[in-house]
CSV table of C-alpha atoms and ligand atoms in Angstrom, one decimal:
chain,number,residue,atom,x,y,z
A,1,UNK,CA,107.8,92.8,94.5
A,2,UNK,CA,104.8,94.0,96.7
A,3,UNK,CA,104.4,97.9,97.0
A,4,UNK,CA,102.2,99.4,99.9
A,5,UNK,CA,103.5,103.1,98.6
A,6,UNK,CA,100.7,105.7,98.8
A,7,UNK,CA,101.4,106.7,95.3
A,8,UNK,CA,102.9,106.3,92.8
A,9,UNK,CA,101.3,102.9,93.9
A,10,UNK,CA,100.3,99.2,92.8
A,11,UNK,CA,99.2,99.0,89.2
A,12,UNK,CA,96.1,97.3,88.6
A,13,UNK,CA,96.7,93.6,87.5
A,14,UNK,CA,94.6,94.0,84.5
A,15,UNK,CA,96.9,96.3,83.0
A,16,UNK,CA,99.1,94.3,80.7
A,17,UNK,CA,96.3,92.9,79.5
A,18,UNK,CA,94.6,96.0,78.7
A,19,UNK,CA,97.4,97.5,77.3
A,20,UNK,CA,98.1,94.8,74.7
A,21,UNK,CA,94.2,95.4,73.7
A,22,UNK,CA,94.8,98.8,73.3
A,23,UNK,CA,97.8,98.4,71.1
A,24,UNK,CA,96.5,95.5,69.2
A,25,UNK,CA,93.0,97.6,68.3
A,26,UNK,CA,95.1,100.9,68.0
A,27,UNK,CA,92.7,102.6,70.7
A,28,UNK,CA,95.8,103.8,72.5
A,29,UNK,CA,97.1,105.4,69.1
A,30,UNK,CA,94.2,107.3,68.1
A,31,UNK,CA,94.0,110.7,67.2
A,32,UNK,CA,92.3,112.8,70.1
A,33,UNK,CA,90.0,114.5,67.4
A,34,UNK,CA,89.0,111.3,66.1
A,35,UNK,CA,85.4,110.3,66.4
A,36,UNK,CA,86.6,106.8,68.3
A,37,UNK,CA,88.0,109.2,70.9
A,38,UNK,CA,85.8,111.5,71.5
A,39,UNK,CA,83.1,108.6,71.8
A,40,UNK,CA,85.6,106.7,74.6
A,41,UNK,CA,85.9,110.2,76.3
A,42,UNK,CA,81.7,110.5,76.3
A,43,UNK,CA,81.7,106.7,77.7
A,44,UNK,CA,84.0,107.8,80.3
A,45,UNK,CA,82.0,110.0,81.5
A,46,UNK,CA,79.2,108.0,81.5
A,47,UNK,CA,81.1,105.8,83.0
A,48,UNK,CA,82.0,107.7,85.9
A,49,UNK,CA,78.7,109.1,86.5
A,50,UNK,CA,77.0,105.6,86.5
A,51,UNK,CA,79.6,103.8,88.4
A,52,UNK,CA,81.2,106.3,90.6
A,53,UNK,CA,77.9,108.6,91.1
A,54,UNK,CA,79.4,111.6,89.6
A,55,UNK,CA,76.7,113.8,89.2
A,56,UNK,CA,75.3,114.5,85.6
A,57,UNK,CA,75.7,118.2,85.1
A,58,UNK,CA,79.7,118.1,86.4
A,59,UNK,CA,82.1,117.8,83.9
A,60,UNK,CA,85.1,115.8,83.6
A,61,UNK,CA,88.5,117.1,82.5
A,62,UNK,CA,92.0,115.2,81.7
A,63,UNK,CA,94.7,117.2,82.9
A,64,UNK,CA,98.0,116.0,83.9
A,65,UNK,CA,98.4,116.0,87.4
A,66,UNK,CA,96.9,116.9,91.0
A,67,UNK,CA,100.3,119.5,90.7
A,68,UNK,CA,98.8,120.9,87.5
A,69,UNK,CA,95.3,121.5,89.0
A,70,UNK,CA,96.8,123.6,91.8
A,71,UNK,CA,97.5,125.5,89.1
A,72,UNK,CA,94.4,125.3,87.0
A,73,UNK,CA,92.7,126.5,90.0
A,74,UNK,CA,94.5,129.8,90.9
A,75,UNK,CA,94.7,130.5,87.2
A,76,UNK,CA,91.0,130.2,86.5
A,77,UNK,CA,89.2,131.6,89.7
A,78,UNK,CA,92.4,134.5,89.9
A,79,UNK,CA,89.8,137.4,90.9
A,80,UNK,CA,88.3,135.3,94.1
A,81,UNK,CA,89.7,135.4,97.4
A,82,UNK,CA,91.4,131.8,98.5
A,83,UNK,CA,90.8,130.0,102.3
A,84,UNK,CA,92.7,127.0,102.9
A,85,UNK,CA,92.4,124.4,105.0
A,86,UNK,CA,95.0,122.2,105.9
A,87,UNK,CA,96.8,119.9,108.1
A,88,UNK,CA,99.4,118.1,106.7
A,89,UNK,CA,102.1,119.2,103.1
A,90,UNK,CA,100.1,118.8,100.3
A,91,UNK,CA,97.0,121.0,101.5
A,92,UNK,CA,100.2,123.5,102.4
A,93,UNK,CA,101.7,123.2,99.2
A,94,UNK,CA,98.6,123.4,97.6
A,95,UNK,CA,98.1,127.4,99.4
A,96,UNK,CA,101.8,127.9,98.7
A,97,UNK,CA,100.9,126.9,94.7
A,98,UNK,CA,97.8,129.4,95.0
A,99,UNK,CA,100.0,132.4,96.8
A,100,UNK,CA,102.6,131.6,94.7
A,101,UNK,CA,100.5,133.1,91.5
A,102,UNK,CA,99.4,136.4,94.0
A,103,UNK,CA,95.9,135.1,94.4
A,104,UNK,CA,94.4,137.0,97.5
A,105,UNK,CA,95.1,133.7,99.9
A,106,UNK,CA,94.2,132.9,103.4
A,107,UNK,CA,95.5,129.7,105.4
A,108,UNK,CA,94.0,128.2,108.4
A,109,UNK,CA,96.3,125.3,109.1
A,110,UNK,CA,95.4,123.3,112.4
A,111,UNK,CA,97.2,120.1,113.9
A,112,UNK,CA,96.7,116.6,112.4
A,113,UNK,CA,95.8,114.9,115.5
A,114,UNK,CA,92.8,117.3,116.0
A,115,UNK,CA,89.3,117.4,114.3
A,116,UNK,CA,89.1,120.2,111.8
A,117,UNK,CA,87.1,123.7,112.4
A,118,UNK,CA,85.1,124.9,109.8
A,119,UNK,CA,83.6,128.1,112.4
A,120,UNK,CA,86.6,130.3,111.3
A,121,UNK,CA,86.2,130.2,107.8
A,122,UNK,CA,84.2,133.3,106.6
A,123,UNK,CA,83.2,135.1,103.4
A,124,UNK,CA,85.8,133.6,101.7
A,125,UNK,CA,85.0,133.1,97.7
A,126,UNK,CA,86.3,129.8,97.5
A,127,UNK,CA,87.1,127.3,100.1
A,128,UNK,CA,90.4,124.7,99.4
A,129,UNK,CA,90.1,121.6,101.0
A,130,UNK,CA,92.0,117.9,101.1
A,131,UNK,CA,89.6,114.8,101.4
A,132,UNK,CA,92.3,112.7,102.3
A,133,UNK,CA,95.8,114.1,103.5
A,134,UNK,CA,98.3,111.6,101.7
A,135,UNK,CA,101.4,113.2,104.1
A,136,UNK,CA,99.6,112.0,107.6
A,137,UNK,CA,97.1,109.6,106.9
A,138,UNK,CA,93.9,111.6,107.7
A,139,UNK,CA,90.8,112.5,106.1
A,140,UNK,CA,87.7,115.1,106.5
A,141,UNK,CA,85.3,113.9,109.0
A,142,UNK,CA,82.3,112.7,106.9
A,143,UNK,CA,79.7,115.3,107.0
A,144,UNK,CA,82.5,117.7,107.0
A,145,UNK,CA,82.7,118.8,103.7
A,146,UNK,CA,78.5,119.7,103.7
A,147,UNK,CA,78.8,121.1,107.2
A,148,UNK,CA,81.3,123.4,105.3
A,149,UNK,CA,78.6,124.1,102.0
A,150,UNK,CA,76.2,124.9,104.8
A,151,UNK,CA,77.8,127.6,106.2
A,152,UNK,CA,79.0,129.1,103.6
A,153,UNK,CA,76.7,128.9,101.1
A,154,UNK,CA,78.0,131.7,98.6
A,155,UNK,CA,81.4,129.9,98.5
A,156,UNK,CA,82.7,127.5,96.3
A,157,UNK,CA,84.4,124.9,97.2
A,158,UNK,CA,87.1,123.0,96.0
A,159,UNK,CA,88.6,119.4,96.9
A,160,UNK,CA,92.2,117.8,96.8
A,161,UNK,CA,90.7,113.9,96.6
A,162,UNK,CA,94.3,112.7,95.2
A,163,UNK,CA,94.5,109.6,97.5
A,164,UNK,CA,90.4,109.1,98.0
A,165,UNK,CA,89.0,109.4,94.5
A,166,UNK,CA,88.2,105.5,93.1
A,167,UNK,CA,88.4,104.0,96.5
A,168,UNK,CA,85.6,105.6,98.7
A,169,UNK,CA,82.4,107.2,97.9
A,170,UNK,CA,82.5,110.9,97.6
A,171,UNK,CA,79.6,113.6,98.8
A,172,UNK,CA,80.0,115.3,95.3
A,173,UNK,CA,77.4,117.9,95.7
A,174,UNK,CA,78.9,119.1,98.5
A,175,UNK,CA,81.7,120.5,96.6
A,176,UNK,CA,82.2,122.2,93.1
A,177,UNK,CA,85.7,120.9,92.2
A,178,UNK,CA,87.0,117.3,92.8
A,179,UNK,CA,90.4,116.5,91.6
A,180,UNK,CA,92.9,113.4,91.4
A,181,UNK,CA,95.5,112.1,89.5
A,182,UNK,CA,95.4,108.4,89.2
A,183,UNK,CA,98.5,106.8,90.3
A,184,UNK,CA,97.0,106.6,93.6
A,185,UNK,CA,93.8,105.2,94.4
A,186,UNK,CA,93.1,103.9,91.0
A,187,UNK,CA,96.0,101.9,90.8
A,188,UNK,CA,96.6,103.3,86.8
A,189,UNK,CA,100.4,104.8,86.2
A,190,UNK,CA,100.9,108.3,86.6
A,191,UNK,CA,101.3,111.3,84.5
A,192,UNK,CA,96.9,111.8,84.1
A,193,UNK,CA,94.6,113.3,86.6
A,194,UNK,CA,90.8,114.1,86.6
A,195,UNK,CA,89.3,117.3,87.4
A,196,UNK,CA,85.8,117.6,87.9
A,197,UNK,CA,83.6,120.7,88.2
A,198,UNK,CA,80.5,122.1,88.9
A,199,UNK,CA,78.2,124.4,86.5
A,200,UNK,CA,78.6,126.6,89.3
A,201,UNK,CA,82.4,126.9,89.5
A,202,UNK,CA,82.6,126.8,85.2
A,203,UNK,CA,80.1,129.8,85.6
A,204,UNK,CA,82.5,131.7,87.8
A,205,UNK,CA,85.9,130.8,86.1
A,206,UNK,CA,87.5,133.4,84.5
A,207,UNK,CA,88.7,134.0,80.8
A,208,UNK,CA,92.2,134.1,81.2
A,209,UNK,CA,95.3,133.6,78.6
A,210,UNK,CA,96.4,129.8,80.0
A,211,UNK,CA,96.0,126.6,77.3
A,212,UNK,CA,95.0,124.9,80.8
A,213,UNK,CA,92.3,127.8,82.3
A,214,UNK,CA,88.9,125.7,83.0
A,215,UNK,CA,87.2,128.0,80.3
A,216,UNK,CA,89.6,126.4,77.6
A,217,UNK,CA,89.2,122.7,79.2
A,218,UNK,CA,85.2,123.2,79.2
A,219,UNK,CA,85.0,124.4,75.8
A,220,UNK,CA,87.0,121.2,74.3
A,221,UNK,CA,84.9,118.9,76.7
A,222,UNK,CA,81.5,119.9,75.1
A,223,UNK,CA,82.9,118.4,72.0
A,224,UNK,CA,84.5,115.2,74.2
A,225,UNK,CA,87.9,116.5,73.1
A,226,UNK,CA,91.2,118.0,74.8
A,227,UNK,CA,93.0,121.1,75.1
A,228,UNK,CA,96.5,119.2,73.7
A,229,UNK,CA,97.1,115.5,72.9
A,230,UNK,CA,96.4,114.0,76.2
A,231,UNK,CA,97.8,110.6,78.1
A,232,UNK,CA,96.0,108.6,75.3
A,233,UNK,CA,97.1,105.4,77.6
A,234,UNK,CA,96.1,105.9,80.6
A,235,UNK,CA,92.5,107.5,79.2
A,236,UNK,CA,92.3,103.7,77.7
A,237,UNK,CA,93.2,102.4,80.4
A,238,UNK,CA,90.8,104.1,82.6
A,239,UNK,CA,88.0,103.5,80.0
A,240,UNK,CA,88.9,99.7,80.4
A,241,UNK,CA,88.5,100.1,84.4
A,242,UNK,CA,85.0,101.4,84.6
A,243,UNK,CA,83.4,99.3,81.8
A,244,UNK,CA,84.7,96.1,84.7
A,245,UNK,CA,84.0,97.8,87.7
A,246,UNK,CA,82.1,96.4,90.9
A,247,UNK,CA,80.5,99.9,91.3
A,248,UNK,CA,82.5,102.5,93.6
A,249,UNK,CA,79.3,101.5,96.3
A,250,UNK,CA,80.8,98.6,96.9
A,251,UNK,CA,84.2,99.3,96.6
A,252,UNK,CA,84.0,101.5,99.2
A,253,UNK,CA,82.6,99.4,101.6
A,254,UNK,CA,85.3,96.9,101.0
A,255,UNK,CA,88.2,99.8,101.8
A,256,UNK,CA,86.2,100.9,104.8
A,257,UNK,CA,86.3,97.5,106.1
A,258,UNK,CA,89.6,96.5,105.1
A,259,UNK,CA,90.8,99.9,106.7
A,260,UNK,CA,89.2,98.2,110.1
A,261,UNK,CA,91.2,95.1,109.7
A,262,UNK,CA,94.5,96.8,109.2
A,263,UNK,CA,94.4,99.4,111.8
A,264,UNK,CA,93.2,96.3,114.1
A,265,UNK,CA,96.1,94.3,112.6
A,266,UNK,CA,98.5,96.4,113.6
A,267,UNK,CA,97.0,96.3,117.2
A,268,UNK,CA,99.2,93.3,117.8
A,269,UNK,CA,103.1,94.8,117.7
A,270,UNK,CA,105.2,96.0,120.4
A,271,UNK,CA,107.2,98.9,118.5
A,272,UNK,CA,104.6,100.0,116.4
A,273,UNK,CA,101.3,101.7,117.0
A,274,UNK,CA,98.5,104.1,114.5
A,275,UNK,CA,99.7,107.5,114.2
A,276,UNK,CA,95.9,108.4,114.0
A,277,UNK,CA,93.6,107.0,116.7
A,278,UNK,CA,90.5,108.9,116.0
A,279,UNK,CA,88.3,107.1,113.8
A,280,UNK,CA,86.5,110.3,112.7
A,281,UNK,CA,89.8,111.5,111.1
A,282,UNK,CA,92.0,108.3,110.4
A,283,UNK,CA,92.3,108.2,106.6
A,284,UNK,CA,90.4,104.4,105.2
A,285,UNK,CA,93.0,104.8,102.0
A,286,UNK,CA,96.1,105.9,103.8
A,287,UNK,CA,97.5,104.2,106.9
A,288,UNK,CA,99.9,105.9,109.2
A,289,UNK,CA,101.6,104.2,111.5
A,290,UNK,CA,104.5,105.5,114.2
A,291,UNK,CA,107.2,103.6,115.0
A,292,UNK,CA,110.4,103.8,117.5
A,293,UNK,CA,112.7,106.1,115.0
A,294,UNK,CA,115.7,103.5,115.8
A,295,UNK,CA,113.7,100.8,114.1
A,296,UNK,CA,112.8,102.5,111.3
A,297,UNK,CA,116.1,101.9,109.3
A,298,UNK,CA,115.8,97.9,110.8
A,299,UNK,CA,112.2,97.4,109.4
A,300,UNK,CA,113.0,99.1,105.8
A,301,UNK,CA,115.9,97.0,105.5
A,302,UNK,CA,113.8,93.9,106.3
A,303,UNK,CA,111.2,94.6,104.0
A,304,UNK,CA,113.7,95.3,101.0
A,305,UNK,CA,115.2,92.2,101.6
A,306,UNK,CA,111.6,90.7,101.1
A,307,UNK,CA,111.0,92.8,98.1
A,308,UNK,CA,107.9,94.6,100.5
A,309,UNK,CA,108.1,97.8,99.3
A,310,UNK,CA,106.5,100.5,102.7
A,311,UNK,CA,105.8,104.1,102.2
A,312,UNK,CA,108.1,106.2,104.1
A,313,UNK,CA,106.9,108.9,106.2
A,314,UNK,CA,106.5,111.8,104.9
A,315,UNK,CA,107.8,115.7,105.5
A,316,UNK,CA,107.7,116.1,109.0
A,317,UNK,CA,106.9,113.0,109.7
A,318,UNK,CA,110.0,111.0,107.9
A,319,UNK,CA,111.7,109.8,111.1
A,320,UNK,CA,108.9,108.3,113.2
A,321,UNK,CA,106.5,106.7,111.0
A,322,UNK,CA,105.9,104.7,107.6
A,323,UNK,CA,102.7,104.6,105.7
A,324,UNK,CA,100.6,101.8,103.8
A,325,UNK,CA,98.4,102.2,101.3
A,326,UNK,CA,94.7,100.3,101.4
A,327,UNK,CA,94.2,101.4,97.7
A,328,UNK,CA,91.9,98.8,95.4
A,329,UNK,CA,94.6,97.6,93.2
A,330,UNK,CA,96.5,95.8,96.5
A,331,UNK,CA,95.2,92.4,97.3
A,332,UNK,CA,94.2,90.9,101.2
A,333,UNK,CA,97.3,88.0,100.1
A,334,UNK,CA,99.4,91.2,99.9
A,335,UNK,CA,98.6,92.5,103.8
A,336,UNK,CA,98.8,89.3,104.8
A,337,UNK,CA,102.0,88.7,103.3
A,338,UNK,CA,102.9,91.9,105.0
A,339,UNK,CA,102.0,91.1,108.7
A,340,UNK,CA,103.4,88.0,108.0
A,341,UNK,CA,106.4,89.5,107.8
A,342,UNK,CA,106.3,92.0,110.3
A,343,UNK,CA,106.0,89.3,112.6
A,344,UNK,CA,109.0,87.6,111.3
A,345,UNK,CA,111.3,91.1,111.8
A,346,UNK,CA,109.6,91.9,115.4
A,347,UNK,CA,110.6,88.0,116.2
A,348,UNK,CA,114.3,88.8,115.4
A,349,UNK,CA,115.0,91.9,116.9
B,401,PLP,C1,100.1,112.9,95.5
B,401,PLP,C2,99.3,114.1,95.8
B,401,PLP,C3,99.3,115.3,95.1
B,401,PLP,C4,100.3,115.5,94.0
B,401,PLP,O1,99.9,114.6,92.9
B,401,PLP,P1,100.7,114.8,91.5
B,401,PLP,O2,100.0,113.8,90.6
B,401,PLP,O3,102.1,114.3,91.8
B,401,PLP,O4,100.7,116.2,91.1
B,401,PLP,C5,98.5,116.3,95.5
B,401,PLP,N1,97.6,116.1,96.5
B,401,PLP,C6,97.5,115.0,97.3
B,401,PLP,C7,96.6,114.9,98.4
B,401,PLP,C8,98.4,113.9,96.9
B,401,PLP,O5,98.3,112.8,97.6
């Protein structure tokens, strides 16, 4: 089976191996107030600051989910005033999460197919952004997210980087929270996420009554150690991906190239075109791509057949398009395989 889902999405190839390390040196059973863990959640984030360029003075939580964070968020900041930004379901859902628990929200939602508008955002305590929207297949222009620091310099601001984080380099400084589980673009199976925060944003949580409020998770991470017994597995498994990673540098450059390729690949059929044609915005994790709605059903059917496993479209999207994931764990024989068989369905139609 080949899976192109955009989450949950190709495990990383290494993990069996991994996992029968962790079990066989009882890493993945240890007690998360041992010493052993609270030295493998230090390395981690060591890790992450060496490889990924995580700056040193942000700290690194293990929650549960990109869900839970929504959560984390409006809990631990509720006396600030909210403006989101969105253009696709996850950065809605993410306001509806936030308005949900009676924070003081404002939403500035604008079409996918244009270029976002930071002008109208003003005075707003905290700004809530999404790197990369997983639903549509588009990300913030580059400089976007320092353009938006800029001009609001008072504001913190906080970033959804679900389906970005691990597979393109990040402008950390330009924001004070970054967030993402890992069943995305780190290829590791769900049910963990990261949050990471400024000094800045921990200095302006609140105190509030939640196991989960930032206060609570900051207060355990100074002494490397968790709020409950975390996702044991998947922090070992994480550990084991940063000690034998290429450096996220690098990495990048290889999904921003590969992203090229694909969108260029896909040049080449008839029925099918890129949902997103400006480069500025086109996501380099998360392909969209629009096809005639009474081929849809055709393709899918194809593909199962093949055991190619495609990302269906998502919200309002579902009828018209399907989306591909360009996520680390996913090999060039895997594309290749797919546009081999694309070819082969678009010959028999
Ligand atoms: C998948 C996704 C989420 C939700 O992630 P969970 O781990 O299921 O909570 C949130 N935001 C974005 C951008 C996503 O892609």
């Amino acid at each position: 089976m080949i899976t192109f889902y955009p989450g949950p999405s190709k495990l990383d190839e290494r993990l069996p191996q991994w996992f029968q390390e962790g079990v066989e040196n009882g890493y993945i059973s240890a007690n998360h107030r041992s010493d052993f863990f609270m030295q493998q959640y230090g390395e981690i984030c060591d890790l992450l600051k060496e490889v990924f360029h995580v700056p040193d003075e942000y700290s690194i939580y293990f929650v549960s989910s990109a869900t839970e964070c929504w959560e984390i968020i409006g809990q631990s900041f509720n006396q600030l005033s909210f403006a989101h930004l969105y253009n696709g379901a996850f950065g809605r859902k993410w306001a509806s999460t936030n308005s949900a628990l009676k924070n003081h929200v404002k939403e500035y939602s604008y079409d996918f197919k244009d270029i976002p508008n930071a002008a109208p955002i003003k005075d707003a305590d905290a700004i809530c952004l999404t790197h990369n929207e997983t639903s549509n297949g588009t990300k913030l222009p580059d400089n976007f997210i320092q353009e938006m620091r800029d001009g609001n310099p008072q504001s913190l601001i906080f970033v959804d980087a679900t389906s970005s984080m691990g597979g393109v380099m990040l402008p950390w400084l330009a924001a004070d929270i970054w967030y993402a589980s890992l069943q995305k673009c780190f290829g590791l199976p769900a049910g963990m996420a990261l949050l990471i925060c400024s000094p800045e944003a921990i200095d302006r949580a609140n105190n509030g009554p939640h196991y989960n409020q930032i206060a609570n998770l900051q207060r355990n991470y100074e002494l490397r150690q968790t709020t409950h017994t975390p996702n044991t597995l998947n922090i070992f498994f994480l550990w084991r991906m940063l000690q034998d990673h290429q450096g996220l540098q690098l990495i990048s450059e290889k999904i921003r190239t590969r992203a090229w390729h694909l969108y260029n690949g896909f040049k080449e059929f008839q029925n099918m075109e890129v949902l997103i044609k400006d480069k500025e915005i086109r996501s380099d994790t998360v392909l969209s791509i629009s096809i005639l709605p009474e081929l849809l059903d055709s393709l899918f059917e194809f593909m199962d057949a093949k055991e190619i496993v495609l990302g269906k479209g998502y919200s309002e999207l579902k009828s018209g398009t399907f989306r591909i994931a360009n996520f680390p764990a996913i090999k060039r024989r895997e594309y290749d395989s797919l546009f081999h068989n694309i070819r082969e369905w678009q010959d028999k139609l």
